[in-house]
Amino acid sequence: MSVHSAVNRSPYHLGFCTLDSETSLEDLPVRGTVPPWLTGTLVRTAPAKFEVGDRGYNHWFDGLAMLHKFAFTGGRVAYANRYLRSRSYLEARATGRISRGEFATDPCRTLFQRVAAWFSPKFTDNCNVSVNKLASDVVAYTETRMPIRFDPDTLNTLGGYGYDERIKGPVSIAHPHLDHSRGRHYTYVLEFGRRSKYHLFGIDQGTGREAVVATLPAERPAYMHSFGMSERYLVLAEFPLVVNPLRLKFSGKPFIRNYQWEPERGVRFHVVEKKSGQVARTARSRAVFAFHHVNAFEEGDEVVVDIVAFPDSGVIDQLYLERLRSAEPVMATGKLTRFRIGSRGDAPDERLSEARIEFPRINYRCRAGRRYRYVYGAGNEVQGNFIDNLVKLDLEHNATSSWYEEGCYPGEPVFVATPEAADEDDGVILSVVLDAKKAASFLLILDASSFRELARAEVSHHIPFGFHGNYFVETSGPESFRELHR
Ligand SMILES: [Fe+2]
């Protein structure tokens, strides 16, 4: 574990410190009762190594990825963790140096190496953002086109997941969608050039075959971390944090530092029909920034797009590690905001809740792309205290429930439906929580309906704060492969 000055550090700084050890623990101490029907595995990815040799990474999004899993059987909980053997990780370990450019950290390069990098850039495959099922594989994602396949039982790294080489572009996203009714994943890659392009494409859930849905020109590509999906449409929201691709190539600055906030551009929405690939609608709204789309659906003539919005991109600056480890207050959460894209080219918005929220999750399997009622998220109760609670928003009754415990810092709440679920919120919430008082983490299980605690399973060490995970169940069909339960 790295050592930071004891003075002037945040109470949650341990969540931004390296965890070196890889462990496997069979039977965690459990307080409360784990529902017996919970028999799957929560797998998460998270940055866990923040220094290589004598250099530190700069930003929360940069740390080397570690996989964590919590497996549930008969009311018991097992835990294991393992570093993802990405090229970024293996090269760093072999050379003792940061070898690939991350979100806000670049390797030290000689002039010759910088010139070489212009011609043959080495993009990162440090998949520390999310995990998901992709066709027949379970993969970890970062924001390049280089997801990594791994075994969710052993957490062993299996190798890269290669997208079709004919679909060009180095940058992608860690939040693909899955349209269950079409049996198709959707994602995109961004191709930089004199005329940059977003290539939206589908991946057949059964065969893994890829097909371009639409290609959209991007004069100044935007930083986007996710996109929206309704029943018929894919929705790109170009926030006004944009880049001149030439700067990316020649500035010598880390990736995100080439992007500029240009609020006068507003947000540009592009609504693309899945079936035809036609741009059905474009619209512009006032400027906001966001990482996460929550859901989208069609209502009358409107496409409704729900987003966790921030007033500007300043949140990215707050998430530098030095700031996060310091006592300086951090506001890392936004507010759930609804944009209505009509036929007139504008997209008026309204705030759906005053609760602070990030890492939004819904009952995805039942409600993705459709009108929905509940949003779960990690939020903020004490002003400036990073992310310190879990919230449930009831959009029908404009009501908020929350879970808060002093000195505890929860991560993304993953919703898992009960096997016989009748209501949208029949299920549990799983969240990894840092208990700063004990300098250790636990897996929290809440009843999703009442938002009351059912159980917690305690790990003896800290788990660095991560971003996203998913719950997987074993299927009993003839192929017996693991299916993502979401
Ligand atoms: Fe995300």
Tab-separated table of C-alpha atoms and ligand atoms in Angstrom:
chain	number	residue	atom	x	y	z
A	1	MET	CA	0.000	0.000	0.000
A	2	SER	CA	1.324	3.412	-0.841
A	3	VAL	CA	1.997	5.828	1.965
A	4	HIS	CA	0.520	9.296	1.962
A	5	SER	CA	1.005	12.054	4.466
A	6	ALA	CA	-1.155	11.555	7.544
A	7	VAL	CA	-2.142	15.196	7.582
A	8	ASN	CA	-4.535	16.854	5.174
A	9	ARG	CA	-5.870	13.715	3.665
A	10	SER	CA	-9.433	12.778	2.961
A	11	PRO	CA	-11.177	10.282	5.249
A	12	TYR	CA	-11.708	8.061	2.191
A	13	HIS	CA	-8.147	8.322	0.807
A	14	LEU	CA	-7.557	4.591	1.323
A	15	GLY	CA	-9.949	3.941	-1.591
A	16	PHE	CA	-7.358	5.569	-3.832
A	17	CYS	CA	-4.381	3.569	-2.544
A	18	THR	CA	-2.802	0.547	-4.200
A	19	LEU	CA	-3.839	-2.978	-3.287
A	20	ASP	CA	-0.975	-5.286	-4.242
A	21	SER	CA	-2.119	-8.640	-2.916
A	22	GLU	CA	-4.144	-11.144	-4.888
A	23	THR	CA	-6.229	-13.364	-2.628
A	24	SER	CA	-8.972	-15.946	-2.562
A	25	LEU	CA	-11.158	-16.169	0.545
A	26	GLU	CA	-13.671	-19.011	0.773
A	27	ASP	CA	-16.063	-17.919	3.474
A	28	LEU	CA	-16.288	-14.253	4.408
A	29	PRO	CA	-17.692	-13.316	7.817
A	30	VAL	CA	-21.308	-12.353	7.186
A	31	ARG	CA	-23.516	-10.108	9.315
A	32	GLY	CA	-27.207	-10.546	8.554
A	33	THR	CA	-28.761	-13.009	6.129
A	34	VAL	CA	-27.771	-13.426	2.507
A	35	PRO	CA	-30.888	-14.392	0.480
A	36	PRO	CA	-30.602	-18.109	-0.356
A	37	TRP	CA	-31.720	-17.524	-3.963
A	38	LEU	CA	-28.604	-15.428	-4.578
A	39	THR	CA	-26.362	-18.035	-6.227
A	40	GLY	CA	-24.438	-16.070	-8.848
A	41	THR	CA	-21.273	-14.006	-8.904
A	42	LEU	CA	-20.714	-10.267	-8.785
A	43	VAL	CA	-17.624	-9.381	-10.811
A	44	ARG	CA	-16.182	-5.899	-10.800
A	45	THR	CA	-13.154	-4.192	-12.279
A	46	ALA	CA	-11.358	-1.308	-10.608
A	47	PRO	CA	-8.092	0.587	-10.731
A	48	ALA	CA	-5.924	-0.936	-8.002
A	49	LYS	CA	-2.320	-0.025	-8.725
A	50	PHE	CA	-1.554	3.654	-8.753
A	51	GLU	CA	2.242	3.609	-9.008
A	52	VAL	CA	4.718	1.885	-11.315
A	53	GLY	CA	8.368	2.117	-10.342
A	54	ASP	CA	8.904	5.601	-8.974
A	55	ARG	CA	6.026	7.209	-10.886
A	56	GLY	CA	2.422	7.566	-9.917
A	57	TYR	CA	-0.602	7.740	-12.160
A	58	ASN	CA	-2.354	11.106	-12.111
A	59	HIS	CA	-6.041	10.322	-12.196
A	60	TRP	CA	-8.567	7.877	-10.681
A	61	PHE	CA	-9.310	6.594	-14.211
A	62	ASP	CA	-5.646	5.674	-14.810
A	63	GLY	CA	-4.825	2.966	-12.231
A	64	LEU	CA	-4.060	-0.585	-13.386
A	65	ALA	CA	-7.118	-2.821	-13.448
A	66	MET	CA	-7.881	-5.490	-10.883
A	67	LEU	CA	-10.856	-7.851	-11.047
A	68	HIS	CA	-12.831	-8.561	-7.866
A	69	LYS	CA	-15.482	-11.230	-7.475
A	70	PHE	CA	-18.032	-12.068	-4.814
A	71	ALA	CA	-19.573	-15.522	-5.298
A	72	PHE	CA	-22.777	-16.464	-3.453
A	73	THR	CA	-23.783	-20.014	-2.459
A	74	GLY	CA	-26.272	-21.126	0.182
A	75	GLY	CA	-26.063	-17.862	2.114
A	76	ARG	CA	-22.251	-17.861	2.076
A	77	VAL	CA	-20.013	-15.399	0.287
A	78	ALA	CA	-16.566	-16.075	-1.217
A	79	TYR	CA	-14.206	-13.383	-2.482
A	80	ALA	CA	-11.240	-13.337	-4.850
A	81	ASN	CA	-9.239	-10.667	-6.610
A	82	ARG	CA	-6.704	-10.735	-9.399
A	83	TYR	CA	-4.950	-8.185	-11.557
A	84	LEU	CA	-6.046	-8.185	-15.166
A	85	ARG	CA	-3.018	-9.278	-17.227
A	86	SER	CA	-3.445	-6.516	-19.797
A	87	ARG	CA	-0.574	-5.421	-21.994
A	88	SER	CA	-0.464	-2.209	-19.956
A	89	TYR	CA	-0.039	-4.256	-16.772
A	90	LEU	CA	2.431	-6.799	-18.184
A	91	GLU	CA	4.611	-4.146	-19.810
A	92	ALA	CA	4.612	-2.078	-16.617
A	93	ARG	CA	5.618	-5.131	-14.604
A	94	ALA	CA	8.315	-6.164	-17.055
A	95	THR	CA	9.907	-2.730	-17.391
A	96	GLY	CA	9.102	-1.156	-14.023
A	97	ARG	CA	7.706	1.849	-15.934
A	98	ILE	CA	4.365	3.171	-17.092
A	99	SER	CA	4.324	1.955	-20.672
A	100	ARG	CA	1.048	3.143	-22.200
A	101	GLY	CA	-0.831	6.403	-22.164
A	102	GLU	CA	-3.863	6.332	-19.907
A	103	PHE	CA	-6.768	8.775	-19.528
A	104	ALA	CA	-4.673	11.485	-17.845
A	105	THR	CA	-1.174	9.994	-17.604
A	106	ASP	CA	1.398	9.518	-20.336
A	107	PRO	CA	4.568	7.445	-20.169
A	108	CYS	CA	7.827	9.362	-20.067
A	109	ARG	CA	9.096	9.280	-23.620
A	110	THR	CA	12.283	10.332	-25.298
A	111	LEU	CA	11.893	12.533	-28.367
A	112	PHE	CA	12.512	9.482	-30.545
A	113	GLN	CA	9.814	7.529	-28.723
A	114	ARG	CA	7.394	10.421	-29.115
A	115	VAL	CA	7.977	10.531	-32.852
A	116	ALA	CA	7.552	6.754	-33.040
A	117	ALA	CA	4.317	7.049	-31.074
A	118	TRP	CA	2.884	9.497	-33.634
A	119	PHE	CA	3.217	6.874	-36.329
A	120	SER	CA	2.286	3.836	-34.331
A	121	PRO	CA	0.421	4.791	-31.172
A	122	LYS	CA	0.100	2.149	-28.472
A	123	PHE	CA	-3.350	2.485	-26.987
A	124	THR	CA	-4.087	1.210	-23.543
A	125	ASP	CA	-5.926	-2.021	-22.837
A	126	ASN	CA	-6.075	-1.304	-19.101
A	127	CYS	CA	-9.696	-2.409	-18.727
A	128	ASN	CA	-10.537	-0.852	-15.392
A	129	VAL	CA	-13.981	0.589	-16.198
A	130	SER	CA	-16.582	-2.164	-16.539
A	131	VAL	CA	-17.239	-5.879	-17.079
A	132	ASN	CA	-19.977	-7.373	-19.172
A	133	LYS	CA	-21.009	-10.304	-21.310
A	134	LEU	CA	-20.121	-9.777	-24.979
A	135	ALA	CA	-21.406	-12.495	-27.323
A	136	SER	CA	-20.093	-15.715	-25.723
A	137	ASP	CA	-17.329	-14.035	-23.710
A	138	VAL	CA	-17.113	-12.190	-20.427
A	139	VAL	CA	-14.958	-9.115	-20.972
A	140	ALA	CA	-13.526	-6.149	-19.140
A	141	TYR	CA	-13.670	-2.774	-20.854
A	142	THR	CA	-11.800	0.460	-20.981
A	143	GLU	CA	-12.425	3.302	-23.412
A	144	THR	CA	-10.389	1.916	-26.288
A	145	ARG	CA	-11.395	-0.767	-28.773
A	146	MET	CA	-9.459	-3.360	-26.771
A	147	PRO	CA	-11.751	-5.209	-24.350
A	148	ILE	CA	-10.117	-8.158	-22.577
A	149	ARG	CA	-11.709	-11.595	-22.169
A	150	PHE	CA	-11.423	-13.280	-18.798
A	151	ASP	CA	-12.725	-16.316	-16.940
A	152	PRO	CA	-15.245	-15.171	-14.306
A	153	ASP	CA	-14.564	-18.320	-12.211
A	154	THR	CA	-10.788	-18.029	-11.937
A	155	LEU	CA	-10.452	-14.343	-12.937
A	156	ASN	CA	-7.683	-15.497	-15.291
A	157	THR	CA	-7.062	-13.233	-18.265
A	158	LEU	CA	-7.793	-15.029	-21.539
A	159	GLY	CA	-6.796	-12.417	-24.135
A	160	GLY	CA	-8.124	-9.562	-26.204
A	161	TYR	CA	-11.577	-9.367	-27.767
A	162	GLY	CA	-10.964	-8.177	-31.300
A	163	TYR	CA	-13.587	-6.097	-33.047
A	164	ASP	CA	-13.871	-6.485	-36.815
A	165	GLU	CA	-10.839	-4.686	-38.291
A	166	ARG	CA	-13.011	-3.181	-41.003
A	167	ILE	CA	-14.737	-1.065	-38.350
A	168	LYS	CA	-11.984	1.444	-37.705
A	169	GLY	CA	-11.220	3.679	-34.770
A	170	PRO	CA	-9.138	3.426	-31.589
A	171	VAL	CA	-11.513	4.990	-29.083
A	172	SER	CA	-14.670	3.295	-27.865
A	173	ILE	CA	-16.756	3.092	-24.720
A	174	ALA	CA	-17.082	0.831	-21.694
A	175	HIS	CA	-20.895	0.968	-21.717
A	176	PRO	CA	-22.256	-1.006	-24.655
A	177	HIS	CA	-25.985	-1.743	-24.664
A	178	LEU	CA	-27.723	-5.076	-24.991
A	179	ASP	CA	-31.052	-5.147	-26.802
A	180	HIS	CA	-32.556	-8.410	-25.594
A	181	SER	CA	-35.391	-8.397	-28.123
A	182	ARG	CA	-32.986	-8.097	-31.060
A	183	GLY	CA	-30.303	-10.344	-29.506
A	184	ARG	CA	-27.781	-7.640	-30.252
A	185	HIS	CA	-25.186	-5.593	-28.407
A	186	TYR	CA	-24.637	-2.029	-29.565
A	187	THR	CA	-21.514	0.059	-29.195
A	188	TYR	CA	-19.367	2.429	-31.240
A	189	VAL	CA	-15.811	3.276	-32.125
A	190	LEU	CA	-14.473	6.734	-32.907
A	191	GLU	CA	-12.180	7.100	-35.904
A	192	PHE	CA	-9.989	10.191	-35.761
A	193	GLY	CA	-8.985	11.968	-38.934
A	194	ARG	CA	-9.375	15.130	-40.970
A	195	ARG	CA	-12.979	14.038	-40.905
A	196	SER	CA	-13.512	12.072	-37.728
A	197	LYS	CA	-16.372	9.575	-37.576
A	198	TYR	CA	-18.404	7.670	-35.028
A	199	HIS	CA	-19.104	4.145	-36.260
A	200	LEU	CA	-22.120	2.729	-34.407
A	201	PHE	CA	-22.256	-1.036	-34.756
A	202	GLY	CA	-24.168	-4.056	-33.548
A	203	ILE	CA	-22.744	-7.366	-32.334
A	204	ASP	CA	-24.925	-10.463	-32.671
A	205	GLN	CA	-25.309	-11.955	-29.211
A	206	GLY	CA	-25.197	-15.506	-30.564
A	207	THR	CA	-22.578	-15.427	-33.301
A	208	GLY	CA	-20.507	-12.394	-32.323
A	209	ARG	CA	-20.824	-11.147	-35.906
A	210	GLU	CA	-20.521	-7.379	-36.206
A	211	ALA	CA	-22.372	-5.029	-38.545
A	212	VAL	CA	-22.221	-1.247	-38.847
A	213	VAL	CA	-25.519	0.458	-38.055
A	214	ALA	CA	-24.515	4.016	-38.958
A	215	THR	CA	-21.497	6.247	-39.451
A	216	LEU	CA	-21.809	9.841	-38.247
A	217	PRO	CA	-19.327	12.602	-39.036
A	218	ALA	CA	-17.713	14.411	-36.090
A	219	GLU	CA	-16.040	17.723	-36.860
A	220	ARG	CA	-14.774	18.001	-33.262
A	221	PRO	CA	-15.297	14.628	-31.548
A	222	ALA	CA	-16.782	14.821	-28.071
A	223	TYR	CA	-15.705	12.954	-24.969
A	224	MET	CA	-18.546	10.509	-24.375
A	225	HIS	CA	-18.543	7.775	-21.773
A	226	SER	CA	-21.884	6.157	-22.630
A	227	PHE	CA	-24.871	6.537	-24.933
A	228	GLY	CA	-28.622	6.025	-24.768
A	229	MET	CA	-30.852	3.310	-26.187
A	230	SER	CA	-34.640	3.205	-26.558
A	231	GLU	CA	-36.625	0.429	-28.207
A	232	ARG	CA	-36.080	1.743	-31.745
A	233	TYR	CA	-33.186	4.154	-31.391
A	234	LEU	CA	-29.586	4.659	-30.332
A	235	VAL	CA	-28.914	8.139	-28.931
A	236	LEU	CA	-25.504	9.808	-29.005
A	237	ALA	CA	-25.235	12.899	-26.806
A	238	GLU	CA	-22.202	14.941	-27.833
A	239	PHE	CA	-21.350	16.945	-24.752
A	240	PRO	CA	-19.335	20.105	-25.472
A	241	LEU	CA	-16.058	18.656	-24.208
A	242	VAL	CA	-14.421	18.315	-27.591
A	243	VAL	CA	-11.064	17.682	-29.194
A	244	ASN	CA	-9.188	18.684	-32.284
A	245	PRO	CA	-7.700	15.309	-33.340
A	246	LEU	CA	-4.458	16.996	-34.348
A	247	ARG	CA	-3.946	18.059	-30.745
A	248	LEU	CA	-4.339	14.458	-29.650
A	249	LYS	CA	-1.596	13.435	-32.006
A	250	PHE	CA	0.889	16.251	-31.553
A	251	SER	CA	0.323	18.025	-28.247
A	252	GLY	CA	2.322	15.569	-26.156
A	253	LYS	CA	-0.323	15.845	-23.444
A	254	PRO	CA	-2.249	12.937	-21.904
A	255	PHE	CA	-5.511	11.990	-23.673
A	256	ILE	CA	-8.119	13.992	-21.752
A	257	ARG	CA	-6.014	17.118	-21.427
A	258	ASN	CA	-6.431	17.683	-25.154
A	259	TYR	CA	-10.187	18.135	-24.777
A	260	GLN	CA	-11.656	21.604	-24.364
A	261	TRP	CA	-14.896	22.728	-22.755
A	262	GLU	CA	-16.837	24.761	-25.333
A	263	PRO	CA	-20.246	25.370	-23.744
A	264	GLU	CA	-21.471	27.519	-26.613
A	265	ARG	CA	-21.822	24.301	-28.627
A	266	GLY	CA	-24.489	22.958	-26.239
A	267	VAL	CA	-25.230	19.222	-26.269
A	268	ARG	CA	-25.841	17.746	-29.723
A	269	PHE	CA	-28.144	14.758	-29.740
A	270	HIS	CA	-28.133	12.301	-32.631
A	271	VAL	CA	-31.029	9.822	-32.682
A	272	VAL	CA	-30.239	6.865	-34.949
A	273	GLU	CA	-32.792	4.238	-35.898
A	274	LYS	CA	-31.395	0.779	-35.137
A	275	LYS	CA	-33.204	-0.898	-38.019
A	276	SER	CA	-32.356	1.450	-40.879
A	277	GLY	CA	-29.295	3.272	-39.544
A	278	GLN	CA	-30.958	6.540	-40.537
A	279	VAL	CA	-30.511	9.619	-38.376
A	280	ALA	CA	-34.128	10.027	-37.321
A	281	ARG	CA	-33.615	13.232	-35.417
A	282	THR	CA	-30.966	15.695	-34.287
A	283	ALA	CA	-31.400	18.221	-31.517
A	284	ARG	CA	-29.449	20.657	-29.432
A	285	SER	CA	-29.802	21.498	-25.754
A	286	ARG	CA	-28.095	23.758	-23.264
A	287	ALA	CA	-24.579	22.729	-22.279
A	288	VAL	CA	-24.166	20.026	-19.636
A	289	PHE	CA	-21.577	17.339	-19.085
A	290	ALA	CA	-22.182	13.712	-18.143
A	291	PHE	CA	-20.548	10.352	-17.914
A	292	HIS	CA	-23.674	8.247	-17.679
A	293	HIS	CA	-26.879	7.846	-19.582
A	294	VAL	CA	-29.432	6.204	-17.291
A	295	ASN	CA	-32.141	5.111	-19.727
A	296	ALA	CA	-34.085	6.325	-22.768
A	297	PHE	CA	-37.554	5.600	-24.092
A	298	GLU	CA	-40.088	6.768	-26.634
A	299	GLU	CA	-43.173	8.647	-25.559
A	300	GLY	CA	-45.560	9.952	-28.204
A	301	ASP	CA	-43.476	11.919	-30.670
A	302	GLU	CA	-40.612	12.387	-28.211
A	303	VAL	CA	-37.472	10.465	-27.418
A	304	VAL	CA	-36.874	10.834	-23.696
A	305	VAL	CA	-33.233	10.665	-22.592
A	306	ASP	CA	-32.277	10.500	-18.911
A	307	ILE	CA	-28.738	11.461	-17.962
A	308	VAL	CA	-26.772	12.148	-14.766
A	309	ALA	CA	-25.854	15.728	-15.579
A	310	PHE	CA	-23.121	18.038	-14.287
A	311	PRO	CA	-23.087	21.774	-15.041
A	312	ASP	CA	-19.719	21.409	-16.807
A	313	SER	CA	-16.734	19.074	-17.208
A	314	GLY	CA	-15.040	20.340	-14.027
A	315	VAL	CA	-15.829	17.018	-12.336
A	316	ILE	CA	-13.012	15.431	-14.357
A	317	ASP	CA	-10.537	17.810	-12.693
A	318	GLN	CA	-11.840	16.889	-9.258
A	319	LEU	CA	-11.012	13.237	-9.849
A	320	TYR	CA	-7.237	13.620	-9.998
A	321	LEU	CA	-5.713	11.379	-7.342
A	322	GLU	CA	-3.871	14.125	-5.534
A	323	ARG	CA	-7.137	15.982	-5.032
A	324	LEU	CA	-9.064	12.853	-4.053
A	325	ARG	CA	-6.506	11.877	-1.437
A	326	SER	CA	-6.381	15.385	-0.009
A	327	ALA	CA	-8.762	17.001	2.457
A	328	GLU	CA	-10.089	19.312	-0.237
A	329	PRO	CA	-13.848	18.761	-0.707
A	330	VAL	CA	-14.900	16.773	-3.773
A	331	MET	CA	-18.272	16.858	-5.510
A	332	ALA	CA	-18.270	13.748	-7.675
A	333	THR	CA	-22.008	13.382	-8.193
A	334	GLY	CA	-24.511	14.947	-10.579
A	335	LYS	CA	-28.288	15.166	-10.858
A	336	LEU	CA	-30.751	13.061	-12.803
A	337	THR	CA	-31.905	15.188	-15.720
A	338	ARG	CA	-34.457	14.378	-18.441
A	339	PHE	CA	-34.105	15.663	-22.001
A	340	ARG	CA	-37.073	15.476	-24.374
A	341	ILE	CA	-36.032	15.297	-27.996
A	342	GLY	CA	-38.977	16.390	-30.079
A	343	SER	CA	-39.313	17.159	-33.767
A	344	ARG	CA	-38.318	20.820	-33.530
A	345	GLY	CA	-34.583	20.327	-33.054
A	346	ASP	CA	-34.450	21.412	-29.444
A	347	ALA	CA	-34.206	19.245	-26.343
A	348	PRO	CA	-35.697	20.945	-23.288
A	349	ASP	CA	-34.665	19.415	-20.002
A	350	GLU	CA	-36.035	19.065	-16.514
A	351	ARG	CA	-34.418	17.876	-13.317
A	352	LEU	CA	-36.061	14.696	-12.078
A	353	SER	CA	-34.570	14.701	-8.598
A	354	GLU	CA	-32.479	16.904	-6.352
A	355	ALA	CA	-30.658	13.847	-4.977
A	356	ARG	CA	-26.976	13.713	-5.859
A	357	ILE	CA	-26.178	10.599	-7.874
A	358	GLU	CA	-23.540	8.764	-9.927
A	359	PHE	CA	-23.039	5.206	-11.214
A	360	PRO	CA	-26.766	4.914	-12.043
A	361	ARG	CA	-28.276	1.450	-12.446
A	362	ILE	CA	-31.772	0.282	-13.341
A	363	ASN	CA	-33.591	-3.031	-13.699
A	364	TYR	CA	-31.933	-3.294	-17.103
A	365	ARG	CA	-33.291	-6.643	-18.251
A	366	CYS	CA	-36.901	-5.517	-17.868
A	367	ARG	CA	-36.746	-1.773	-18.352
A	368	ALA	CA	-33.854	-0.845	-20.695
A	369	GLY	CA	-35.224	1.274	-23.519
A	370	ARG	CA	-38.659	1.505	-21.923
A	371	ARG	CA	-40.538	3.711	-19.521
A	372	TYR	CA	-39.257	2.840	-16.071
A	373	ARG	CA	-39.741	3.804	-12.467
A	374	TYR	CA	-36.613	3.217	-10.381
A	375	VAL	CA	-33.022	4.413	-10.555
A	376	TYR	CA	-30.342	3.282	-8.095
A	377	GLY	CA	-27.079	5.101	-7.650
A	378	ALA	CA	-24.185	5.989	-5.424
A	379	GLY	CA	-24.690	9.481	-4.075
A	380	ASN	CA	-23.578	12.094	-1.656
A	381	GLU	CA	-25.066	13.006	1.698
A	382	VAL	CA	-22.407	15.148	3.372
A	383	GLN	CA	-21.416	18.043	1.119
A	384	GLY	CA	-17.968	17.545	-0.415
A	385	ASN	CA	-17.575	14.047	1.063
A	386	PHE	CA	-16.985	12.288	-2.287
A	387	ILE	CA	-19.518	9.419	-2.626
A	388	ASP	CA	-20.925	8.491	0.755
A	389	ASN	CA	-24.407	7.012	0.308
A	390	LEU	CA	-26.616	4.873	-1.883
A	391	VAL	CA	-29.857	6.224	-3.261
A	392	LYS	CA	-32.998	4.865	-4.856
A	393	LEU	CA	-35.113	7.289	-6.867
A	394	ASP	CA	-38.782	6.524	-7.455
A	395	LEU	CA	-39.586	8.575	-10.550
A	396	GLU	CA	-43.306	7.847	-10.337
A	397	HIS	CA	-43.722	9.291	-6.851
A	398	ASN	CA	-40.730	11.628	-6.859
A	399	ALA	CA	-39.459	9.874	-3.726
A	400	THR	CA	-35.912	9.096	-2.598
A	401	SER	CA	-34.653	6.357	-0.277
A	402	SER	CA	-31.064	6.242	0.897
A	403	TRP	CA	-28.546	4.132	2.783
A	404	TYR	CA	-25.866	5.969	4.730
A	405	GLU	CA	-23.401	5.028	7.452
A	406	GLU	CA	-20.863	7.480	8.774
A	407	GLY	CA	-17.333	6.710	7.615
A	408	CYS	CA	-18.562	4.381	4.854
A	409	TYR	CA	-18.057	4.980	1.127
A	410	PRO	CA	-20.140	2.789	-1.206
A	411	GLY	CA	-19.620	2.118	-4.892
A	412	GLU	CA	-21.985	1.401	-7.762
A	413	PRO	CA	-25.188	-0.390	-6.691
A	414	VAL	CA	-25.836	-3.400	-8.935
A	415	PHE	CA	-29.481	-4.478	-9.072
A	416	VAL	CA	-30.219	-8.220	-9.096
A	417	ALA	CA	-33.846	-9.290	-9.586
A	418	THR	CA	-35.308	-12.147	-7.558
A	419	PRO	CA	-36.021	-15.271	-9.627
A	420	GLU	CA	-39.794	-14.755	-9.371
A	421	ALA	CA	-39.775	-10.952	-9.533
A	422	ALA	CA	-43.154	-9.351	-10.168
A	423	ASP	CA	-42.366	-5.689	-9.526
A	424	GLU	CA	-39.575	-3.618	-11.065
A	425	ASP	CA	-37.776	-3.369	-7.716
A	426	ASP	CA	-38.163	-6.993	-6.538
A	427	GLY	CA	-34.552	-7.875	-5.872
A	428	VAL	CA	-31.398	-6.848	-4.071
A	429	ILE	CA	-28.716	-4.219	-4.441
A	430	LEU	CA	-25.051	-5.252	-4.269
A	431	SER	CA	-22.438	-2.616	-3.505
A	432	VAL	CA	-18.800	-2.724	-2.416
A	433	VAL	CA	-18.324	-0.324	0.487
A	434	LEU	CA	-15.124	1.030	2.044
A	435	ASP	CA	-15.429	1.241	5.821
A	436	ALA	CA	-12.815	3.907	6.487
A	437	LYS	CA	-13.062	3.364	10.262
A	438	LYS	CA	-11.932	-0.250	9.871
A	439	ALA	CA	-9.635	0.384	6.879
A	440	ALA	CA	-11.411	-2.513	5.157
A	441	SER	CA	-14.198	-3.073	2.657
A	442	PHE	CA	-17.395	-5.093	2.705
A	443	LEU	CA	-20.012	-6.245	0.247
A	444	LEU	CA	-23.336	-4.713	1.187
A	445	ILE	CA	-26.645	-6.363	0.294
A	446	LEU	CA	-29.762	-4.191	0.444
A	447	ASP	CA	-33.354	-5.192	-0.201
A	448	ALA	CA	-34.012	-3.173	-3.371
A	449	SER	CA	-37.658	-2.631	-2.497
A	450	SER	CA	-37.347	-1.363	1.087
A	451	PHE	CA	-33.718	-0.224	0.671
A	452	ARG	CA	-32.955	-1.803	4.064
A	453	GLU	CA	-29.758	-3.712	4.756
A	454	LEU	CA	-30.047	-7.496	4.543
A	455	ALA	CA	-26.424	-8.469	5.059
A	456	ARG	CA	-22.803	-7.466	4.736
A	457	ALA	CA	-19.857	-9.738	3.990
A	458	GLU	CA	-16.575	-8.395	5.287
A	459	VAL	CA	-13.196	-8.500	3.583
A	460	SER	CA	-10.105	-7.971	5.751
A	461	HIS	CA	-8.454	-5.426	3.434
A	462	HIS	CA	-9.481	-2.326	1.519
A	463	ILE	CA	-10.776	-2.621	-2.036
A	464	PRO	CA	-9.788	0.468	-4.046
A	465	PHE	CA	-12.782	2.398	-5.387
A	466	GLY	CA	-13.910	1.137	-8.764
A	467	PHE	CA	-16.468	1.988	-11.371
A	468	HIS	CA	-18.638	-0.837	-12.667
A	469	GLY	CA	-19.453	-4.510	-12.302
A	470	ASN	CA	-22.154	-6.991	-13.148
A	471	TYR	CA	-23.814	-10.051	-11.712
A	472	PHE	CA	-23.499	-13.335	-13.577
A	473	VAL	CA	-25.459	-16.550	-13.167
A	474	GLU	CA	-24.757	-20.056	-14.386
A	475	THR	CA	-27.365	-21.195	-16.892
A	476	SER	CA	-28.616	-24.786	-16.852
A	477	GLY	CA	-29.264	-25.026	-20.602
A	478	PRO	CA	-27.429	-27.449	-22.890
A	479	GLU	CA	-24.648	-24.972	-23.556
A	480	SER	CA	-24.278	-24.162	-19.876
A	481	PHE	CA	-22.594	-20.857	-20.479
A	482	ARG	CA	-22.741	-17.955	-18.142
A	483	GLU	CA	-25.358	-15.415	-18.849
A	484	LEU	CA	-25.269	-11.879	-17.682
A	485	HIS	CA	-28.105	-11.281	-15.301
A	486	ARG	CA	-29.077	-7.756	-16.044
B	1	FE	FE	-19.090	4.441	-16.410
